PDB file of C-alpha atoms and ligand atoms in Angstrom:
ATOM      1  CA  MET V  77     -11.492   3.185  12.555  1.00 44.00           C
ATOM      2  CA  ALA V  78      -9.279   2.899   9.529  1.00 44.00           C
ATOM      3  CA  LEU V  79     -10.019  -0.068   7.403  1.00 81.00           C
ATOM      4  CA  ARG V  80      -7.350  -2.695   7.682  1.00 97.00           C
ATOM      5  CA  ARG V  81      -6.935  -4.910   4.676  1.00 98.00           C
ATOM      6  CA  PHE V  82      -6.880  -8.644   5.742  1.00 98.00           C
ATOM      7  CA  LEU V  83      -3.536 -10.209   5.048  1.00 98.00           C
ATOM      8  CA  VAL V  84      -2.637 -13.882   4.878  1.00 98.00           C
ATOM      9  CA  GLY V  85       0.894 -14.960   4.607  1.00 98.00           C
ATOM     10  CA  GLY V  86       2.165 -18.523   3.866  1.00 98.00           C
ATOM     11  CA  ASN V  87       5.569 -19.213   5.466  1.00 98.00           C
ATOM     12  CA  TRP V  88       6.805 -22.150   3.564  1.00 98.00           C
ATOM     13  CA  LYS V  89       9.833 -22.355   5.958  1.00 98.00           C
ATOM     14  CA  MET V  90      12.500 -24.818   4.652  1.00 98.00           C
ATOM     15  CA  ASN V  91      10.124 -26.916   2.659  1.00 98.00           C
ATOM     16  CA  GLY V  92       9.375 -27.892  -0.849  1.00 98.00           C
ATOM     17  CA  THR V  93      10.973 -28.499  -4.168  1.00 98.00           C
ATOM     18  CA  LYS V  94      10.347 -26.773  -7.518  1.00 98.00           C
ATOM     19  CA  GLU V  95       8.089 -29.572  -8.313  1.00 98.00           C
ATOM     20  CA  SER V  96       5.943 -29.478  -5.152  1.00 98.00           C
ATOM     21  CA  LEU V  97       5.992 -25.703  -4.775  1.00 98.00           C
ATOM     22  CA  GLY V  98       5.076 -25.521  -8.529  1.00 98.00           C
ATOM     23  CA  GLU V  99       1.926 -27.485  -7.694  1.00 98.00           C
ATOM     24  CA  LEU V 100       1.166 -25.480  -4.745  1.00 98.00           C
ATOM     25  CA  ILE V 101       1.527 -22.213  -6.942  1.00 98.00           C
ATOM     26  CA  LEU V 102      -0.618 -23.717  -9.637  1.00 98.00           C
ATOM     27  CA  ASN V 103      -3.363 -24.377  -7.072  1.00 98.00           C
ATOM     28  CA  LEU V 104      -3.116 -20.733  -5.785  1.00 98.00           C
ATOM     29  CA  ASN V 105      -3.106 -19.185  -9.266  1.00 98.00           C
ATOM     30  CA  THR V 106      -6.205 -21.143 -10.235  1.00 98.00           C
ATOM     31  CA  SER V 107      -8.241 -20.880  -7.145  1.00 98.00           C
ATOM     32  CA  ASP V 108     -10.819 -18.255  -6.308  1.00 97.00           C
ATOM     33  CA  LEU V 109      -9.165 -15.922  -3.857  1.00 98.00           C
ATOM     34  CA  GLN V 110     -11.105 -13.340  -2.045  1.00 96.00           C
ATOM     35  CA  GLU V 111      -9.882 -10.071  -3.617  1.00 95.00           C
ATOM     36  CA  GLU V 112     -10.042  -8.044  -0.461  1.00 96.00           C
ATOM     37  CA  THR V 113      -7.270 -10.339   1.041  1.00 98.00           C
ATOM     38  CA  GLU V 114      -3.804  -9.598   0.537  1.00 98.00           C
ATOM     39  CA  VAL V 115      -1.784 -12.702   0.090  1.00 98.00           C
ATOM     40  CA  VAL V 116       2.022 -13.096   0.619  1.00 98.00           C
ATOM     41  CA  CYS V 117       4.034 -16.189   0.173  1.00 98.00           C
ATOM     42  CA  ALA V 118       7.346 -16.398   2.034  1.00 99.00           C
ATOM     43  CA  ALA V 119       9.576 -18.825  -0.047  1.00 98.00           C
ATOM     44  CA  PRO V 120      12.984 -20.267   0.788  1.00 98.00           C
ATOM     45  CA  PHE V 121      15.733 -17.654  -0.495  1.00 98.00           C
ATOM     46  CA  ILE V 122      16.749 -19.973  -3.348  1.00 98.00           C
ATOM     47  CA  TYR V 123      13.238 -20.160  -4.662  1.00 98.00           C
ATOM     48  CA  LEU V 124      12.347 -16.486  -4.547  1.00 98.00           C
ATOM     49  CA  ASP V 125      12.934 -15.994  -8.142  1.00 98.00           C
ATOM     50  CA  PHE V 126      11.000 -18.975  -9.042  1.00 98.00           C
ATOM     51  CA  ALA V 127       8.151 -18.184  -6.758  1.00 98.00           C
ATOM     52  CA  ARG V 128       7.923 -14.686  -8.168  1.00 98.00           C
ATOM     53  CA  SER V 129       7.999 -15.844 -11.771  1.00 98.00           C
ATOM     54  CA  CYS V 130       5.371 -18.475 -11.260  1.00 98.00           C
ATOM     55  CA  LEU V 131       2.889 -16.962  -8.912  1.00 98.00           C
ATOM     56  CA  ASP V 132       0.059 -14.862 -10.206  1.00 98.00           C
ATOM     57  CA  PRO V 133       1.025 -11.094  -9.808  1.00 97.00           C
ATOM     58  CA  ARG V 134      -1.838 -10.565  -7.319  1.00 97.00           C
ATOM     59  CA  ILE V 135       0.070 -12.747  -4.824  1.00 98.00           C
ATOM     60  CA  SER V 136       3.146 -11.077  -3.275  1.00 98.00           C
ATOM     61  CA  VAL V 137       6.519 -12.821  -2.455  1.00 98.00           C
ATOM     62  CA  ALA V 138       8.415 -12.527   0.784  1.00 99.00           C
ATOM     63  CA  ALA V 139      11.827 -13.717   1.877  1.00 98.00           C
ATOM     64  CA  GLN V 140      11.871 -15.429   5.230  1.00 98.00           C
ATOM     65  CA  ASN V 141      14.875 -13.482   6.556  1.00 98.00           C
ATOM     66  CA  CYS V 142      17.618 -11.077   5.398  1.00 98.00           C
ATOM     67  CA  TYR V 143      20.747  -9.417   6.795  1.00 98.00           C
ATOM     68  CA  LYS V 144      21.166  -5.919   8.131  1.00 98.00           C
ATOM     69  CA  GLU V 145      23.873  -4.855   5.640  1.00 97.00           C
ATOM     70  CA  SER V 146      23.590  -3.990   1.991  1.00 95.00           C
ATOM     71  CA  LYS V 147      26.422  -6.065   0.836  1.00 96.00           C
ATOM     72  CA  GLY V 148      29.893  -7.356   1.767  1.00 97.00           C
ATOM     73  CA  ALA V 149      31.728 -10.250   3.331  1.00 98.00           C
ATOM     74  CA  PHE V 150      28.761 -12.013   4.981  1.00 98.00           C
ATOM     75  CA  THR V 151      28.889 -15.484   3.589  1.00 98.00           C
ATOM     76  CA  GLY V 152      25.543 -17.076   3.444  1.00 97.00           C
ATOM     77  CA  GLU V 153      23.519 -14.021   4.001  1.00 98.00           C
ATOM     78  CA  ILE V 154      21.240 -12.070   1.604  1.00 98.00           C
ATOM     79  CA  SER V 155      20.353  -8.386   1.533  1.00 98.00           C
ATOM     80  CA  PRO V 156      17.022  -6.564   1.051  1.00 98.00           C
ATOM     81  CA  ALA V 157      18.412  -5.200  -2.263  1.00 97.00           C
ATOM     82  CA  MET V 158      18.813  -8.821  -3.506  1.00 98.00           C
ATOM     83  CA  ILE V 159      15.269  -9.751  -2.354  1.00 98.00           C
ATOM     84  CA  LYS V 160      13.899  -6.690  -4.222  1.00 97.00           C
ATOM     85  CA  ASP V 161      16.054  -7.632  -7.188  1.00 97.00           C
ATOM     86  CA  CYS V 162      14.270 -11.020  -7.328  1.00 97.00           C
ATOM     87  CA  GLY V 163      10.991  -9.304  -7.454  1.00 98.00           C
ATOM     88  CA  ALA V 164       9.884  -9.859  -3.823  1.00 98.00           C
ATOM     89  CA  ASP V 165       8.318  -7.011  -1.960  1.00 98.00           C
ATOM     90  CA  TRP V 166       8.323  -8.383   1.698  1.00 98.00           C
ATOM     91  CA  VAL V 167      10.500  -9.960   4.222  1.00 99.00           C
ATOM     92  CA  VAL V 168       9.553 -11.860   7.434  1.00 99.00           C
ATOM     93  CA  LEU V 169      11.888 -10.793  10.343  1.00 98.00           C
ATOM     94  CA  GLY V 170      12.147 -11.933  13.899  1.00 98.00           C
ATOM     95  CA  HIS V 171      10.364 -15.292  13.304  1.00 98.00           C
ATOM     96  CA  SER V 172      10.499 -17.433  16.412  1.00 98.00           C
ATOM     97  CA  GLU V 173      12.694 -19.958  14.723  1.00 98.00           C
ATOM     98  CA  ARG V 174      15.256 -17.177  13.898  1.00 98.00           C
ATOM     99  CA  ARG V 175      15.065 -16.048  17.379  1.00 98.00           C
ATOM    100  CA  HIS V 176      15.052 -19.444  19.210  1.00 97.00           C
ATOM    101  CA  VAL V 177      16.809 -21.777  16.789  1.00 98.00           C
ATOM    102  CA  PHE V 178      19.290 -19.556  15.368  1.00 98.00           C
ATOM    103  CA  GLY V 179      19.698 -17.300  18.379  1.00 98.00           C
ATOM    104  CA  GLU V 180      18.887 -13.873  16.775  1.00 98.00           C
ATOM    105  CA  SER V 181      18.786 -11.151  19.451  1.00 98.00           C
ATOM    106  CA  GLU V 182      16.244  -8.491  19.826  1.00 97.00           C
ATOM    107  CA  GLU V 183      18.937  -5.965  18.793  1.00 98.00           C
ATOM    108  CA  LEU V 184      19.717  -7.799  15.596  1.00 98.00           C
ATOM    109  CA  VAL V 185      15.976  -8.131  14.666  1.00 98.00           C
ATOM    110  CA  GLY V 186      15.610  -4.485  15.154  1.00 98.00           C
ATOM    111  CA  GLN V 187      18.584  -3.586  12.988  1.00 98.00           C
ATOM    112  CA  LYS V 188      17.295  -5.807  10.212  1.00 98.00           C
ATOM    113  CA  VAL V 189      13.770  -4.246  10.482  1.00 98.00           C
ATOM    114  CA  ALA V 190      15.384  -0.846  10.015  1.00 98.00           C
ATOM    115  CA  HIS V 191      17.545  -1.846   7.101  1.00 98.00           C
ATOM    116  CA  ALA V 192      14.760  -3.713   5.239  1.00 98.00           C
ATOM    117  CA  LEU V 193      12.519  -0.553   5.499  1.00 98.00           C
ATOM    118  CA  GLU V 194      15.344   1.589   4.284  1.00 98.00           C
ATOM    119  CA  HIS V 195      15.321  -0.540   1.169  1.00 97.00           C
ATOM    120  CA  ASP V 196      11.526  -0.228   0.801  1.00 97.00           C
ATOM    121  CA  LEU V 197      10.668  -3.821   1.673  1.00 98.00           C
ATOM    122  CA  GLY V 198       7.438  -4.499   3.519  1.00 98.00           C
ATOM    123  CA  VAL V 199       8.244  -6.154   6.800  1.00 98.00           C
ATOM    124  CA  ILE V 200       6.267  -8.873   8.585  1.00 99.00           C
ATOM    125  CA  ALA V 201       7.668  -8.440  11.996  1.00 99.00           C
ATOM    126  CA  CYS V 202       7.190 -11.495  14.363  1.00 98.00           C
ATOM    127  CA  ILE V 203       6.767 -11.480  18.068  1.00 98.00           C
ATOM    128  CA  GLY V 204       5.458 -14.031  20.609  1.00 98.00           C
ATOM    129  CA  GLU V 205       6.079 -15.579  23.993  1.00 98.00           C
ATOM    130  CA  LYS V 206       7.255 -19.070  24.849  1.00 98.00           C
ATOM    131  CA  LEU V 207       5.072 -21.435  26.905  1.00 98.00           C
ATOM    132  CA  GLU V 208       7.052 -20.892  30.090  1.00 98.00           C
ATOM    133  CA  GLU V 209       6.594 -17.145  29.714  1.00 98.00           C
ATOM    134  CA  ARG V 210       2.924 -17.447  29.254  1.00 98.00           C
ATOM    135  CA  GLU V 211       2.696 -19.885  32.226  1.00 97.00           C
ATOM    136  CA  ALA V 212       4.678 -17.344  34.296  1.00 98.00           C
ATOM    137  CA  GLY V 213       2.242 -14.598  33.420  1.00 98.00           C
ATOM    138  CA  THR V 214       4.831 -12.518  31.467  1.00 98.00           C
ATOM    139  CA  THR V 215       3.293 -12.572  28.018  1.00 98.00           C
ATOM    140  CA  ASP V 216       2.560  -8.910  27.882  1.00 98.00           C
ATOM    141  CA  ASP V 217       6.011  -7.999  28.972  1.00 98.00           C
ATOM    142  CA  VAL V 218       7.542 -10.216  26.404  1.00 98.00           C
ATOM    143  CA  VAL V 219       5.454  -9.057  23.491  1.00 98.00           C
ATOM    144  CA  PHE V 220       5.658  -5.344  24.463  1.00 98.00           C
ATOM    145  CA  THR V 221       9.400  -5.541  24.776  1.00 98.00           C
ATOM    146  CA  GLN V 222       9.650  -7.245  21.394  1.00 98.00           C
ATOM    147  CA  THR V 223       7.370  -4.720  19.797  1.00 98.00           C
ATOM    148  CA  GLN V 224       9.224  -1.736  21.433  1.00 98.00           C
ATOM    149  CA  ILE V 225      12.536  -2.793  19.912  1.00 98.00           C
ATOM    150  CA  ILE V 226      10.783  -3.200  16.455  1.00 98.00           C
ATOM    151  CA  ALA V 227       9.008   0.172  16.933  1.00 98.00           C
ATOM    152  CA  GLU V 228      12.363   1.903  17.574  1.00 98.00           C
ATOM    153  CA  ASN V 229      13.445   0.821  14.178  1.00 98.00           C
ATOM    154  CA  VAL V 230      10.406   1.767  12.217  1.00 98.00           C
ATOM    155  CA  ASN V 231      10.218   4.919  10.215  1.00 95.00           C
ATOM    156  CA  ASP V 232       7.225   3.941   8.130  1.00 96.00           C
ATOM    157  CA  TRP V 233       4.518   1.947   9.826  1.00 98.00           C
ATOM    158  CA  GLY V 234       2.735   1.726   6.388  1.00 98.00           C
ATOM    159  CA  LYS V 235       5.256  -0.890   5.418  1.00 98.00           C
ATOM    160  CA  VAL V 236       4.934  -3.026   8.616  1.00 98.00           C
ATOM    161  CA  VAL V 237       2.702  -5.921   9.571  1.00 98.00           C
ATOM    162  CA  LEU V 238       3.043  -7.280  13.174  1.00 98.00           C
ATOM    163  CA  ALA V 239       2.648 -11.024  13.436  1.00 98.00           C
ATOM    164  CA  TYR V 240       1.762 -12.282  16.842  1.00 98.00           C
ATOM    165  CA  GLU V 241       3.021 -15.978  16.905  1.00 98.00           C
ATOM    166  CA  PRO V 242       2.919 -17.485  20.414  1.00 98.00           C
ATOM    167  CA  VAL V 243       5.949 -19.880  20.275  1.00 98.00           C
ATOM    168  CA  TRP V 244       3.915 -22.706  21.960  1.00 98.00           C
ATOM    169  CA  ALA V 245       1.360 -22.561  19.169  1.00 98.00           C
ATOM    170  CA  ILE V 246       3.841 -22.891  16.290  1.00 98.00           C
ATOM    171  CA  GLY V 247       3.867 -26.327  14.629  1.00 97.00           C
ATOM    172  CA  THR V 248       2.294 -27.962  17.704  1.00 97.00           C
ATOM    173  CA  GLY V 249      -1.449 -28.017  16.748  1.00 96.00           C
ATOM    174  CA  MET V 250      -2.035 -26.087  19.953  1.00 96.00           C
ATOM    175  CA  THR V 251      -3.671 -23.061  18.225  1.00 97.00           C
ATOM    176  CA  ALA V 252      -4.405 -20.111  20.532  1.00 97.00           C
ATOM    177  CA  THR V 253      -8.061 -19.796  21.220  1.00 98.00           C
ATOM    178  CA  PRO V 254      -9.750 -17.035  19.352  1.00 98.00           C
ATOM    179  CA  GLU V 255     -10.079 -15.250  22.769  1.00 98.00           C
ATOM    180  CA  GLN V 256      -6.339 -15.763  23.573  1.00 98.00           C
ATOM    181  CA  ALA V 257      -5.471 -14.343  20.181  1.00 98.00           C
ATOM    182  CA  GLN V 258      -7.879 -11.416  20.490  1.00 98.00           C
ATOM    183  CA  GLU V 259      -6.630 -10.531  23.969  1.00 98.00           C
ATOM    184  CA  VAL V 260      -3.006 -10.211  22.898  1.00 98.00           C
ATOM    185  CA  HIS V 261      -3.838  -8.435  19.639  1.00 98.00           C
ATOM    186  CA  GLU V 262      -5.989  -5.866  21.444  1.00 98.00           C
ATOM    187  CA  LYS V 263      -3.358  -5.207  23.999  1.00 98.00           C
ATOM    188  CA  LEU V 264      -0.724  -4.807  21.268  1.00 98.00           C
ATOM    189  CA  ARG V 265      -3.058  -2.200  19.529  1.00 98.00           C
ATOM    190  CA  LEU V 266      -3.405  -0.348  22.889  1.00 98.00           C
ATOM    191  CA  TRP V 267       0.401  -0.519  23.247  1.00 98.00           C
ATOM    192  CA  LEU V 268       0.724   1.125  19.703  1.00 98.00           C
ATOM    193  CA  ARG V 269      -1.918   3.751  20.672  1.00 98.00           C
ATOM    194  CA  ALA V 270       0.107   4.727  23.851  1.00 98.00           C
ATOM    195  CA  ASN V 271       3.551   4.499  22.396  1.00 98.00           C
ATOM    196  CA  VAL V 272       3.250   5.305  18.835  1.00 98.00           C
ATOM    197  CA  SER V 273       0.053   6.987  17.614  1.00 98.00           C
ATOM    198  CA  ASP V 274      -3.610   6.591  17.279  1.00 98.00           C
ATOM    199  CA  ASP V 275      -3.131   6.543  13.461  1.00 97.00           C
ATOM    200  CA  VAL V 276      -0.687   3.661  13.637  1.00 98.00           C
ATOM    201  CA  ALA V 277      -2.729   1.702  16.240  1.00 98.00           C
ATOM    202  CA  ASP V 278      -5.859   1.907  13.913  1.00 98.00           C
ATOM    203  CA  SER V 279      -4.049   1.163  10.706  1.00 98.00           C
ATOM    204  CA  VAL V 280      -1.310  -1.499  11.461  1.00 98.00           C
ATOM    205  CA  ARG V 281      -2.350  -4.966  10.638  1.00 98.00           C
ATOM    206  CA  ILE V 282      -1.754  -7.462  13.556  1.00 98.00           C
ATOM    207  CA  ILE V 283      -1.831 -10.950  12.135  1.00 98.00           C
ATOM    208  CA  TYR V 284      -1.924 -14.223  14.066  1.00 98.00           C
ATOM    209  CA  GLY V 285       0.336 -17.319  13.468  1.00 98.00           C
ATOM    210  CA  GLY V 286       0.477 -20.710  15.143  1.00 98.00           C
ATOM    211  CA  SER V 287      -1.286 -23.748  13.955  1.00 98.00           C
ATOM    212  CA  VAL V 288      -3.858 -21.989  11.823  1.00 98.00           C
ATOM    213  CA  THR V 289      -5.901 -24.444   9.721  1.00 98.00           C
ATOM    214  CA  GLY V 290      -8.726 -24.413   7.321  1.00 98.00           C
ATOM    215  CA  ALA V 291     -10.837 -25.538  10.351  1.00 98.00           C
ATOM    216  CA  ASN V 292      -9.987 -22.898  12.854  1.00 98.00           C
ATOM    217  CA  CYS V 293      -9.335 -19.946  10.652  1.00 98.00           C
ATOM    218  CA  ARG V 294     -12.924 -18.528  10.498  1.00 98.00           C
ATOM    219  CA  GLU V 295     -13.395 -18.151  14.166  1.00 98.00           C
ATOM    220  CA  LEU V 296      -9.969 -16.585  14.648  1.00 98.00           C
ATOM    221  CA  ALA V 297     -10.704 -14.240  11.675  1.00 98.00           C
ATOM    222  CA  SER V 298     -13.856 -13.046  13.272  1.00 98.00           C
ATOM    223  CA  GLN V 299     -11.954 -11.407  16.045  1.00 98.00           C
ATOM    224  CA  ALA V 300     -11.911  -7.637  15.987  1.00 98.00           C
ATOM    225  CA  ASP V 301      -8.201  -7.230  16.225  1.00 98.00           C
ATOM    226  CA  VAL V 302      -7.139 -10.250  14.164  1.00 98.00           C
ATOM    227  CA  ASP V 303      -6.231  -8.744  10.766  1.00 98.00           C
ATOM    228  CA  GLY V 304      -4.913 -11.875   9.018  1.00 98.00           C
ATOM    229  CA  PHE V 305      -2.681 -14.952   9.518  1.00 98.00           C
ATOM    230  CA  LEU V 306       0.866 -16.104   9.097  1.00 98.00           C
ATOM    231  CA  VAL V 307       0.423 -19.818   8.263  1.00 98.00           C
ATOM    232  CA  GLY V 308       3.253 -22.453   8.349  1.00 98.00           C
ATOM    233  CA  GLY V 309       2.224 -26.100   7.842  1.00 98.00           C
ATOM    234  CA  ALA V 310      -1.163 -25.410   6.350  1.00 98.00           C
ATOM    235  CA  SER V 311       0.183 -23.014   3.745  1.00 98.00           C
ATOM    236  CA  LEU V 312       1.815 -26.139   2.012  1.00 98.00           C
ATOM    237  CA  LYS V 313      -1.607 -27.718   1.584  1.00 97.00           C
ATOM    238  CA  PRO V 314      -4.658 -26.885  -0.567  1.00 96.00           C
ATOM    239  CA  GLU V 315      -6.557 -25.662   2.621  1.00 97.00           C
ATOM    240  CA  PHE V 316      -4.384 -22.546   2.458  1.00 98.00           C
ATOM    241  CA  VAL V 317      -6.922 -21.267  -0.003  1.00 98.00           C
ATOM    242  CA  ASP V 318      -9.733 -21.683   2.749  1.00 98.00           C
ATOM    243  CA  ILE V 319      -7.515 -19.712   5.087  1.00 98.00           C
ATOM    244  CA  ILE V 320      -7.028 -16.852   2.566  1.00 98.00           C
ATOM    245  CA  ASN V 321     -10.865 -16.886   2.250  1.00 98.00           C
ATOM    246  CA  ALA V 322     -11.505 -17.018   5.930  1.00 98.00           C
ATOM    247  CA  ARG V 323     -13.309 -13.732   5.908  1.00 95.00           C
ATOM    248  CA  ALA V 324     -15.422 -14.581   2.744  1.00 86.00           C
TER     249      ALA V 324
HETATM  250  P1  LIG C 536       2.407 -23.356  11.839  1.00 84.51           P
HETATM  251  O1  LIG C 536       1.215 -22.754  11.121  1.00 84.51           O
HETATM  252  O2  LIG C 536       3.061 -24.558  11.161  1.00 84.51           O
HETATM  253  O3  LIG C 536       2.121 -23.556  13.290  1.00 84.51           O
HETATM  254  O4  LIG C 536       3.571 -22.237  11.690  1.00 84.51           O
HETATM  255  C1  LIG C 536       3.265 -20.996  12.120  1.00 84.51           C
HETATM  256  C2  LIG C 536       4.427 -20.137  11.681  1.00 84.51           C
HETATM  257  O5  LIG C 536       5.544 -20.292  12.290  1.00 84.51           O
HETATM  258  C3  LIG C 536       4.242 -19.155  10.603  1.00 84.51           C
HETATM  259  O6  LIG C 536       5.302 -18.276  10.528  1.00 84.51           O
END
């Protein structure tokens, strides 16, 4: 099996000020971070430049969203080219808050994935079922459909990380158990094997998000198909360092 580098993303969401993010960044820059782990911080758009200029170069910067066009009359949107121009190399797309708070459709998420990849951004593509979907037993259908639409828009899987974030686990403290996370990650890898290729199934990182903390990260990280995390609330706290070092 190809070696998959552990990746931990901090999704700061709509939080922070230059002062508080500056403190967070200083803590990251001066902590012992396991070198084998790839670290990405997803900053609010307006702080992309700030985050890139302050963060140690070994930590990458991501935007939390982007639009599907290069430029034009799209008030309030930003393009992958602008993200790159600020020195960020990644974008988070299809986050559950974009899908369910802002009503982004599967189709739009797919178009954004294609456009971001065209502009050479790494894409952290998020998928995940709602509580009622899990309870109705449709988790597989939901995440496979979401993955299918993403896959139709990917021309280079080397630039894509899949983030499985069950909606019921985001910001709720109801972390998926290691078994629940592993079960879905394993099925996603089988889906990639059947629908894309063995090579992609072996090499694509599938990271877990949803109430990851310093206390639960090690057990989750020990699962065979959990290749990292996308962390919300805990990425704003010093314990983010423990999560980065979950495999240490
Ligand atoms: P929490 O870690 O706050 O549950 O958020 C997860 C998330 O949405 C990361 O993108």
